[in-house]
Amino acid sequence: MNALPDAMLIRLQRLLPADRVLTDPADCLAYAYDNSRRLTLPQAVVFALTAEEISQILRLCNEFNVPVTPRGRGTGTAGGSLPEQGGIALSLERMDRVITVDPANRAIVVEPGVLNQTVQDSAKPHGFFWPPDPTSAPFCSIGGNLATGAGGPHAVKYGTTRDHVLGLKAVTGKGDIIRTGCYTTKGVVGYDLTRLLVGSEGTLAVITEATLKLTPLPEKTGGITAHYRDIESCARAIAAVMAQPHIPSALELLDAASLQLIRGRQPGLLPDDTQAMLMIEIDGSAHELAATAAAILQALQNDGLINAQEASDTARLWAARKALSPLLRDIAPKKINEDVVVPVSRLPELLSGLRRISSRHQIANANFGHAGNGNIHVNLLVNPDDPQEMLRAEACLDEIFSLVLQLHGTLSGEHGVGSEKRAFVDREIDPVTLQLMRDIKKTFDPQLILNPGKLFPWGK
Amino acid sequence: MNALPDAMLIRLQRLLPADRVLTDPADCLAYAYDNSRRLTLPQAVVFALTAEEISQILRLCNEFNVPVTPRGRGTGTAGGSLPEQGGIALSLERMDRVITVDPANRAIVVEPGVLNQTVQDSAKPHGFFWPPDPTSAPFCSIGGNLATGAGGPHAVKYGTTRDHVLGLKAVTGKGDIIRTGCYTTKGVVGYDLTRLLVGSEGTLAVITEATLKLTPLPEKTGGITAHYRDIESCARAIAAVMAQPHIPSALELLDAASLQLIRGRQPGLLPDDTQAMLMIEIDGSAHELAATAAAILQALQNDGLINAQEASDTARLWAARKALSPLLRDIAPKKINEDVVVPVSRLPELLSGLRRISSRHQIANANFGHAGNGNIHVNLLVNPDDPQEMLRAEACLDEIFSLVLQLHGTLSGEHGVGSEKRAFVDREIDPVTLQLMRDIKKTFDPQLILNPGKLFPWGK
């Protein structure tokens, strides 16, 4: 890969007005990092407004063999939007138009820079919402949601991003403008390129427009909290809830370390003897709420349960849950944050394994997350300035990943691979399938200029 | 493409026992057609039992440049499983094991030859079902459902095949064994090859194992029927039903010609003045049923409504609806059967357009289908021995497709492209996107031996 040559910069500046090509390192800094907290400076930040402009930019990058990394709002945690090899950071934040809201067909068409929250705000007056709801919803972009296949707490009932997209417009690494999917809720003409792009982390194409499928807002929502004496009984309760037919709209786990963090900030919110807790949201009509609450309260019963009850005001608890990630950052700014998934029936084994492994390696950790999907955010609270601890953390993580795969799980449920998990992908995906993915990458981006080096180990 | 050479046949016979390689044309005949009613004879029918065998078979086909067309039970209507260029028909019907039923994780793992009905029967005792339900469910295979992205009446509430698959094992055209997706309900590691294979009609890889996601059976189901004076008011009612939040579990339309056919077979079942009819299924708890029925009955009201009511026993009606396709075959054995889709809000325009266009071209037609998704089965009832009529039908179809695309629709909602719609695909998908699809095909199947020529126009 080349550094950005002057000849290309001149061509870029001819293509776009001055306020859309930044090269001053001070200006570029804001586009050099994401929530992985790594920092890799691009040589230029370019703001595109149309697919046609993006096509021209990508053709220039191909001509000069310069890497280009698309980015939304940089809220990803896996490094997917880091301009790791320098070159161009292609910001989509100014492509922020809501093109159509079409409640009759339950669809909304947006540009990639539109915020998740804006989609929700546009849909709500018509009685709809868009189910993916990462914690960053108020400030993350739809383009980023699509690129990572974002999830969030409601995925347990409603699925993730890939379940809520009808079609896309995008520019391939080559610079070709393509259209995928359709505007209707059914369609089988041609290959499903829509879902191939969802979760591809900007390595195949730059999404320039998305037709999203909207879902009717539930009539009501309710809450249930359940406190357990130990993590094992809590894990068994999760599996029991998910084995019965009344699906909660969110099922979040907080382990002992997470609870301790919340207690430190909000004394009195949580009883002292709770070692694991579930925060459950249910939704539907009033009658459905009652039936679902009864079924879930029944499934929560086991010998480790301290108490389980319907909670009329869960806002404070949800705020506490949402504050966990930032809280962990305060304690361990360089925490290692994973989002592994196992089949829900294997959660007891995962959670007791996490405790065993981290205790053996003497690594503090806090586990919480979307337990209804078996999706646990494992946080190793390490001090990066302690080389001994970092070595122990590395060995600990290695064992955690082995356990997850042994339990028939996956290494990422919603954060993606980016650069952070790249080295581990070949433990989950076999070499033949991985080679096929690389070959697909080359059909979209033969010169490998688009977000190069991300997503898989690329070897030499 | 080569005819099957003796040297390859000898190698095949060395690989597989005699009862799994058929070459007698009389034996091959049963594998020469599907429900498109075209017939193209393969030179051999091969029955595989494992992914490893399929890999060896495909490597042989590559070595000898012989086409190979995978097939399930041959119930597709678009010609996707026709061995159009001769060579090998690769039957998956003997790979019919249910590998695991895992109610705790809402998953079932099956081989491709397992029937849709067998999946339902395996899931039901645990309180689950698998939502895709094409009319052929009792005798179509899961492999075929996956290859075509099958839908069915319940897709309006539950989505289609692509929404209910967690992962696949498959053999690419090259002969490589790959694994896609994961066993969990969330997962974003690597590209989404699962959904790339779903709907690819056996042109990329042969699916050898599927992990399907199960859905809890609804507590109860109910029915509503609505009779209209004319198709336009009926179409407006469909749009109104789909614009409100209570989604029916099926919403089927029968137009005047379809109703007339049913009257011919089942006198007294339908009133004489009904010119268009909706058959609606709703599901959920008793309370949900009541709320949904009330909301839908409200949405059905307009000035063309004759009457709408809850129907306690809808079995006879559903049987009549299911019998429609075979009935049409009796009248017009070579009927042209399309399954176009438009956004539901555009259904009034589609349905009045269909009447206008077919009347201008003097082509009898009957329209029915999954109107809640905007998915209409358009049947042109033609006599293939009348060349004048066939010419008029061709012109009529051409105009219908133009109308569908103009209304922002798609040419196939669930039947697929196969060979039947191949010539029309480039009217829906632009040349650049189509070329990308061809390039993806080549990464899976560089010698183009797998179901060659299907799905797109391939040019010379």
Coordinates of C-alpha atoms in Angstrom, one line a residue, chain A residues 1-374:
Chain A
M1 CA 0.0 0.0 0.0
N2 CA 1.1 3.5 -0.8
A3 CA 1.1 6.6 1.3
L4 CA -1.2 9.2 -0.2
P5 CA 0.8 10.7 -3.1
D6 CA 0.5 14.4 -4.0
A7 CA -0.8 13.6 -7.5
M8 CA -3.8 11.8 -5.9
L9 CA -4.4 14.5 -3.4
I10 CA -4.6 17.1 -6.3
R11 CA -7.1 14.9 -8.0
L12 CA -9.2 14.5 -4.8
Q13 CA -9.1 18.3 -4.3
R14 CA -10.3 18.8 -7.9
L15 CA -13.2 16.3 -7.2
L16 CA -14.4 17.8 -3.9
P17 CA -14.6 21.2 -2.3
A18 CA -11.9 22.1 0.3
D19 CA -14.2 21.5 3.3
R20 CA -14.6 17.9 2.3
V21 CA -10.9 17.0 2.0
L22 CA -9.0 17.4 5.3
T23 CA -5.2 16.7 5.5
D24 CA -4.0 18.6 8.5
P25 CA -3.1 15.9 11.1
A26 CA -5.0 17.9 13.8
D27 CA -8.2 17.6 11.7
C28 CA -7.5 14.0 10.9
L29 CA -7.1 13.0 14.5
A30 CA -10.9 12.8 15.2
Y31 CA -11.1 10.2 12.4
A32 CA -8.1 8.2 13.6
Y33 CA -9.8 6.1 16.3
D34 CA -12.9 4.3 17.4
N35 CA -14.2 2.7 20.6
S36 CA -11.4 0.1 20.4
R37 CA -9.4 3.0 21.7
R38 CA -6.6 2.4 19.2
L39 CA -5.4 5.3 17.1
T40 CA -4.2 5.1 13.6
L41 CA -3.9 8.4 11.7
P42 CA -5.2 8.6 8.1
Q43 CA -3.4 10.9 5.7
A44 CA -6.7 12.5 4.6
V45 CA -10.3 12.5 5.7
V46 CA -12.7 12.7 2.8
F47 CA -16.4 13.5 3.2
A48 CA -18.6 12.1 0.4
L49 CA -22.2 13.2 -0.4
T50 CA -23.2 10.8 -3.1
A51 CA -22.6 7.2 -4.4
E52 CA -21.1 8.7 -7.6
E53 CA -18.5 10.7 -5.6
I54 CA -17.7 7.6 -3.6
S55 CA -17.2 5.7 -6.9
Q56 CA -14.8 8.3 -8.1
I57 CA -12.9 8.3 -4.8
L58 CA -12.6 4.5 -4.8
R59 CA -11.4 4.5 -8.4
L60 CA -8.7 7.0 -7.5
C61 CA -7.7 4.9 -4.6
N62 CA -7.4 1.9 -6.9
E63 CA -5.4 3.9 -9.4
F64 CA -2.9 5.1 -6.8
N65 CA -3.1 1.9 -4.7
V66 CA -4.1 3.9 -1.6
P67 CA -6.1 2.3 1.2
V68 CA -9.5 3.7 2.1
T69 CA -11.5 3.0 5.3
P70 CA -15.1 3.9 5.4
R71 CA -16.5 5.1 8.7
G72 CA -19.7 6.2 10.3
R73 CA -19.5 7.6 13.8
G74 CA -16.6 5.6 15.1
T75 CA -18.5 3.9 17.9
G76 CA -17.5 0.4 17.0
T77 CA -15.4 -1.5 19.6
A78 CA -13.5 -3.9 17.3
G79 CA -11.5 -1.4 15.3
G80 CA -13.5 -2.0 12.1
S81 CA -13.4 1.7 11.1
L82 CA -9.7 2.3 12.0
P83 CA -7.7 3.5 9.0
E84 CA -5.1 1.0 10.1
Q85 CA -2.9 1.3 7.0
G86 CA -3.2 5.0 6.7
G87 CA -4.5 6.4 3.4
I88 CA -8.0 7.8 3.3
A89 CA -10.7 7.8 6.1
L90 CA -13.9 8.0 4.1
S91 CA -16.5 9.6 6.4
L92 CA -20.1 9.0 5.6
E93 CA -21.4 11.3 8.4
R94 CA -22.6 14.0 6.0
M95 CA -24.8 11.6 4.0
D96 CA -27.4 11.9 6.6
R97 CA -30.7 12.3 4.8
V98 CA -33.8 10.3 5.6
I99 CA -35.0 9.8 2.0
T100 CA -38.5 8.3 2.6
V101 CA -40.6 7.2 5.5
D102 CA -43.2 4.7 4.1
P103 CA -45.4 3.5 6.9
A104 CA -47.9 1.8 4.5
N105 CA -45.1 -0.5 3.4
R106 CA -43.3 -0.6 6.8
A107 CA -40.1 0.8 5.2
I108 CA -37.7 3.6 5.7
V109 CA -35.0 4.6 3.2
V110 CA -32.0 6.4 4.6
E111 CA -28.4 7.4 3.9
P112 CA -25.7 5.7 5.9
G113 CA -24.8 8.7 8.0
V114 CA -28.3 8.9 9.5
L115 CA -28.2 8.1 13.3
N116 CA -29.9 5.0 14.6
Q117 CA -31.9 7.4 16.9
T118 CA -33.1 9.4 13.9
V119 CA -34.5 6.3 12.4
Q120 CA -36.3 5.6 15.6
D121 CA -37.6 9.2 15.8
S122 CA -38.8 9.1 12.2
A123 CA -40.6 5.8 12.6
K124 CA -42.2 6.4 16.0
P125 CA -44.9 8.9 15.0
H126 CA -46.2 6.2 12.6
G127 CA -46.2 3.5 15.3
F128 CA -43.0 1.7 14.2
F129 CA -39.5 1.2 15.3
W130 CA -36.3 -0.4 13.9
P131 CA -35.3 -3.2 16.3
P132 CA -31.4 -3.0 16.3
D133 CA -30.6 -1.0 19.4
P134 CA -26.9 -1.0 20.3
T135 CA -26.1 1.0 23.5
S136 CA -24.7 3.7 21.2
A137 CA -28.0 4.2 19.4
P138 CA -28.3 7.9 20.1
F139 CA -25.0 8.6 18.3
C140 CA -24.1 5.6 16.1
S141 CA -24.9 5.6 12.4
I142 CA -27.0 3.2 10.4
G143 CA -24.1 2.6 8.0
G144 CA -22.1 1.4 11.0
N145 CA -25.0 -0.7 12.3
L146 CA -25.2 -2.3 8.8
A147 CA -21.4 -2.8 8.5
T148 CA -21.1 -4.6 11.9
G149 CA -24.5 -6.3 11.9
A150 CA -25.4 -4.5 15.1
G151 CA -27.5 -6.2 17.7
G152 CA -28.5 -4.9 21.2
P153 CA -30.7 -6.1 24.0
H154 CA -33.9 -6.4 21.9
A155 CA -32.2 -8.9 19.5
V156 CA -33.4 -11.8 21.7
K157 CA -37.0 -11.2 20.5
Y158 CA -36.5 -9.2 17.3
G159 CA -33.2 -10.4 15.7
T160 CA -30.3 -8.3 14.6
T161 CA -29.6 -5.9 11.7
R162 CA -29.6 -8.5 9.0
D163 CA -33.2 -9.4 9.8
H164 CA -34.4 -5.8 9.3
V165 CA -32.9 -4.7 5.9
L166 CA -34.7 -5.0 2.6
G167 CA -32.1 -3.6 0.2
L168 CA -29.0 -1.6 -0.2
K169 CA -27.2 0.7 -2.6
A170 CA -23.4 0.4 -2.3
V171 CA -20.1 1.1 -4.1
T172 CA -17.8 -1.9 -4.4
G173 CA -14.1 -1.7 -3.7
K174 CA -13.6 -1.6 -7.4
G175 CA -15.8 1.6 -7.6
D176 CA -18.9 -0.1 -9.1
I177 CA -22.3 1.2 -7.9
I178 CA -24.6 -1.8 -7.1
R179 CA -28.1 -2.2 -5.9
T180 CA -29.0 -5.2 -3.8
G181 CA -32.3 -6.7 -2.4
C182 CA -35.6 -5.2 -3.1
Y183 CA -38.3 -2.9 -1.7
T184 CA -40.7 -5.7 -0.9
T185 CA -40.8 -8.0 2.1
K186 CA -40.3 -11.0 -0.2
G187 CA -37.8 -11.4 -3.0
V188 CA -35.6 -14.1 -4.4
V189 CA -34.3 -12.8 -7.7
G190 CA -30.5 -13.1 -7.7
Y191 CA -28.0 -13.7 -4.9
D192 CA -28.6 -12.2 -1.5
L193 CA -25.9 -9.6 -1.6
T194 CA -27.8 -7.5 1.0
R195 CA -26.9 -9.9 3.8
L196 CA -23.5 -10.5 2.4
L197 CA -22.8 -6.7 2.9
V198 CA -24.4 -6.6 6.3
G199 CA -21.6 -7.5 8.8
S200 CA -18.9 -7.2 6.2
E201 CA -17.4 -4.3 8.1
G202 CA -16.8 -2.1 5.1
T203 CA -14.4 -4.6 3.4
L204 CA -16.6 -5.3 0.4
A205 CA -18.4 -2.1 -0.4
V206 CA -19.4 1.3 0.9
I207 CA -23.1 1.3 1.7
T208 CA -24.7 4.5 0.4
E209 CA -28.4 3.9 0.9
A210 CA -30.4 1.4 2.9
T211 CA -34.0 0.4 2.8
L212 CA -34.8 -0.7 6.3
K213 CA -37.8 -2.8 7.4
L214 CA -39.8 -1.3 10.2
T215 CA -41.6 -3.2 13.0
P216 CA -44.8 -2.2 14.8
L217 CA -44.1 -0.7 18.3
P218 CA -45.3 -2.9 21.1
E219 CA -48.4 -1.7 22.9
K220 CA -46.8 -1.8 26.3
T221 CA -43.6 -2.9 27.9
G222 CA -43.0 -4.3 31.4
G223 CA -40.0 -5.3 33.5
I224 CA -39.0 -8.3 35.7
T225 CA -36.0 -8.4 37.9
A226 CA -34.6 -11.6 39.4
H227 CA -31.8 -12.0 42.0
Y228 CA -29.7 -15.1 42.4
R229 CA -27.4 -16.4 45.1
D230 CA -24.8 -17.6 42.5
I231 CA -24.1 -17.3 38.8
E232 CA -24.7 -21.0 38.1
S233 CA -28.4 -21.0 39.2
C234 CA -28.8 -17.7 37.3
A235 CA -27.4 -19.3 34.2
R236 CA -29.8 -22.3 34.6
A237 CA -32.7 -19.8 34.9
I238 CA -31.7 -18.1 31.6
A239 CA -31.8 -21.4 29.8
A240 CA -35.2 -22.2 31.4
V241 CA -36.7 -18.9 30.3
M242 CA -35.4 -19.4 26.7
A243 CA -36.7 -22.9 26.6
Q244 CA -40.4 -21.8 27.1
P245 CA -42.4 -20.2 24.3
H246 CA -42.9 -16.7 25.8
I247 CA -39.9 -14.8 24.5
P248 CA -38.8 -11.7 26.5
S249 CA -38.0 -8.6 24.5
A250 CA -34.7 -8.3 26.5
L251 CA -32.9 -10.6 28.9
E252 CA -29.8 -9.1 30.4
L253 CA -27.4 -10.7 32.9
L254 CA -25.3 -8.9 35.4
D255 CA -22.7 -10.9 37.2
A256 CA -21.2 -10.3 40.7
A257 CA -18.4 -8.0 39.6
S258 CA -20.9 -5.9 37.4
L259 CA -23.3 -5.7 40.4
Q260 CA -20.4 -4.5 42.6
L261 CA -19.6 -1.8 40.2
I262 CA -23.2 -0.5 40.2
R263 CA -23.3 -0.7 44.0
G264 CA -20.2 1.5 44.1
R265 CA -22.0 4.2 42.1
Q266 CA -25.6 3.8 43.2
P267 CA -25.6 2.6 46.8
G268 CA -28.9 1.1 47.9
L269 CA -30.1 0.2 44.4
L270 CA -29.2 -3.5 44.8
P271 CA -29.4 -5.9 47.7
D272 CA -26.1 -7.1 49.2
D273 CA -26.6 -10.8 48.8
T274 CA -27.3 -10.8 45.1
Q275 CA -24.5 -12.5 43.2
A276 CA -26.1 -12.5 39.8
M277 CA -29.1 -10.7 38.5
L278 CA -31.4 -10.7 35.5
M279 CA -33.1 -7.7 34.0
I280 CA -35.9 -8.8 31.8
E281 CA -38.1 -6.7 29.5
I282 CA -41.3 -8.0 28.1
D283 CA -43.6 -6.4 25.6
G284 CA -46.9 -6.8 23.8
S285 CA -50.6 -6.1 24.7
A286 CA -51.6 -5.9 28.3
H287 CA -52.9 -9.5 28.2
E288 CA -49.7 -10.7 26.6
L289 CA -47.6 -9.0 29.2
A290 CA -49.5 -10.7 31.9
A291 CA -49.2 -14.2 30.3
T292 CA -45.5 -13.6 29.5
A293 CA -44.7 -12.3 33.0
A294 CA -46.4 -15.4 34.5
A295 CA -44.5 -17.8 32.3
I296 CA -41.2 -16.1 32.8
L297 CA -41.6 -15.8 36.6
Q298 CA -42.3 -19.5 36.6
A299 CA -39.2 -20.4 34.5
L300 CA -37.0 -18.2 36.8
Q301 CA -37.7 -20.4 39.9
N302 CA -34.9 -22.6 41.1
D303 CA -33.0 -23.2 44.3
G304 CA -30.6 -20.3 43.8
L305 CA -33.3 -17.7 43.4
I306 CA -33.5 -15.0 46.1
N307 CA -36.5 -13.3 44.5
A308 CA -38.0 -12.5 41.2
Q309 CA -40.7 -9.8 40.7
E310 CA -42.4 -7.6 38.2
A311 CA -40.8 -4.1 38.3
S312 CA -43.0 -1.3 37.4
D313 CA -40.2 1.3 37.2
T314 CA -37.1 -0.2 35.6
A315 CA -35.7 3.0 34.2
R316 CA -33.1 3.4 37.0
L317 CA -32.0 -0.2 36.5
W318 CA -31.7 0.1 32.8
A319 CA -29.7 3.3 33.2
A320 CA -27.4 1.5 35.6
R321 CA -27.1 -1.4 33.0
K322 CA -26.3 1.1 30.2
A323 CA -23.7 2.9 32.4
L324 CA -21.8 -0.4 32.9
S325 CA -19.5 -0.2 29.9
P326 CA -18.4 3.4 30.6
L327 CA -18.0 2.5 34.3
L328 CA -15.7 -0.4 33.4
R329 CA -13.7 2.0 31.3
D330 CA -13.1 4.2 34.3
I331 CA -11.7 1.3 36.3
A332 CA -9.7 -0.2 33.5
P333 CA -9.4 2.1 30.5
K334 CA -7.8 -0.6 28.5
K335 CA -10.1 -3.4 29.5
I336 CA -10.3 -6.3 27.1
N337 CA -13.9 -6.4 25.9
E338 CA -15.2 -9.5 24.2
D339 CA -18.7 -10.4 23.1
V340 CA -18.8 -14.1 22.9
V341 CA -21.9 -16.2 22.3
V342 CA -22.8 -19.8 23.2
P343 CA -26.1 -21.7 22.8
V344 CA -28.2 -20.7 25.8
S345 CA -28.3 -24.2 27.1
R346 CA -24.5 -24.0 27.5
L347 CA -24.5 -20.7 29.5
P348 CA -24.1 -22.5 32.8
E349 CA -20.9 -24.1 31.5
L350 CA -19.6 -20.8 30.0
L351 CA -20.2 -18.8 33.1
S352 CA -18.7 -21.3 35.5
G353 CA -15.8 -21.7 33.1
L354 CA -15.2 -17.9 32.9
R355 CA -14.9 -17.8 36.7
R356 CA -12.6 -20.8 36.8
I357 CA -10.3 -19.6 34.0
S358 CA -10.1 -15.9 35.1
S359 CA -9.4 -17.0 38.7
R360 CA -6.6 -19.4 37.6
H361 CA -5.0 -16.6 35.6
Q362 CA -5.6 -14.0 38.3
I363 CA -7.5 -11.6 36.0
A364 CA -10.3 -9.5 37.3
N365 CA -13.3 -9.7 35.1
A366 CA -16.9 -8.5 34.8
N367 CA -19.5 -10.3 32.7
F368 CA -22.8 -9.0 31.6
G369 CA -24.9 -8.8 28.5
H370 CA -27.6 -10.2 26.2
A371 CA -27.9 -13.6 27.9
G372 CA -31.1 -14.5 26.1
N373 CA -29.1 -14.9 23.0
G374 CA -26.2 -16.5 24.9

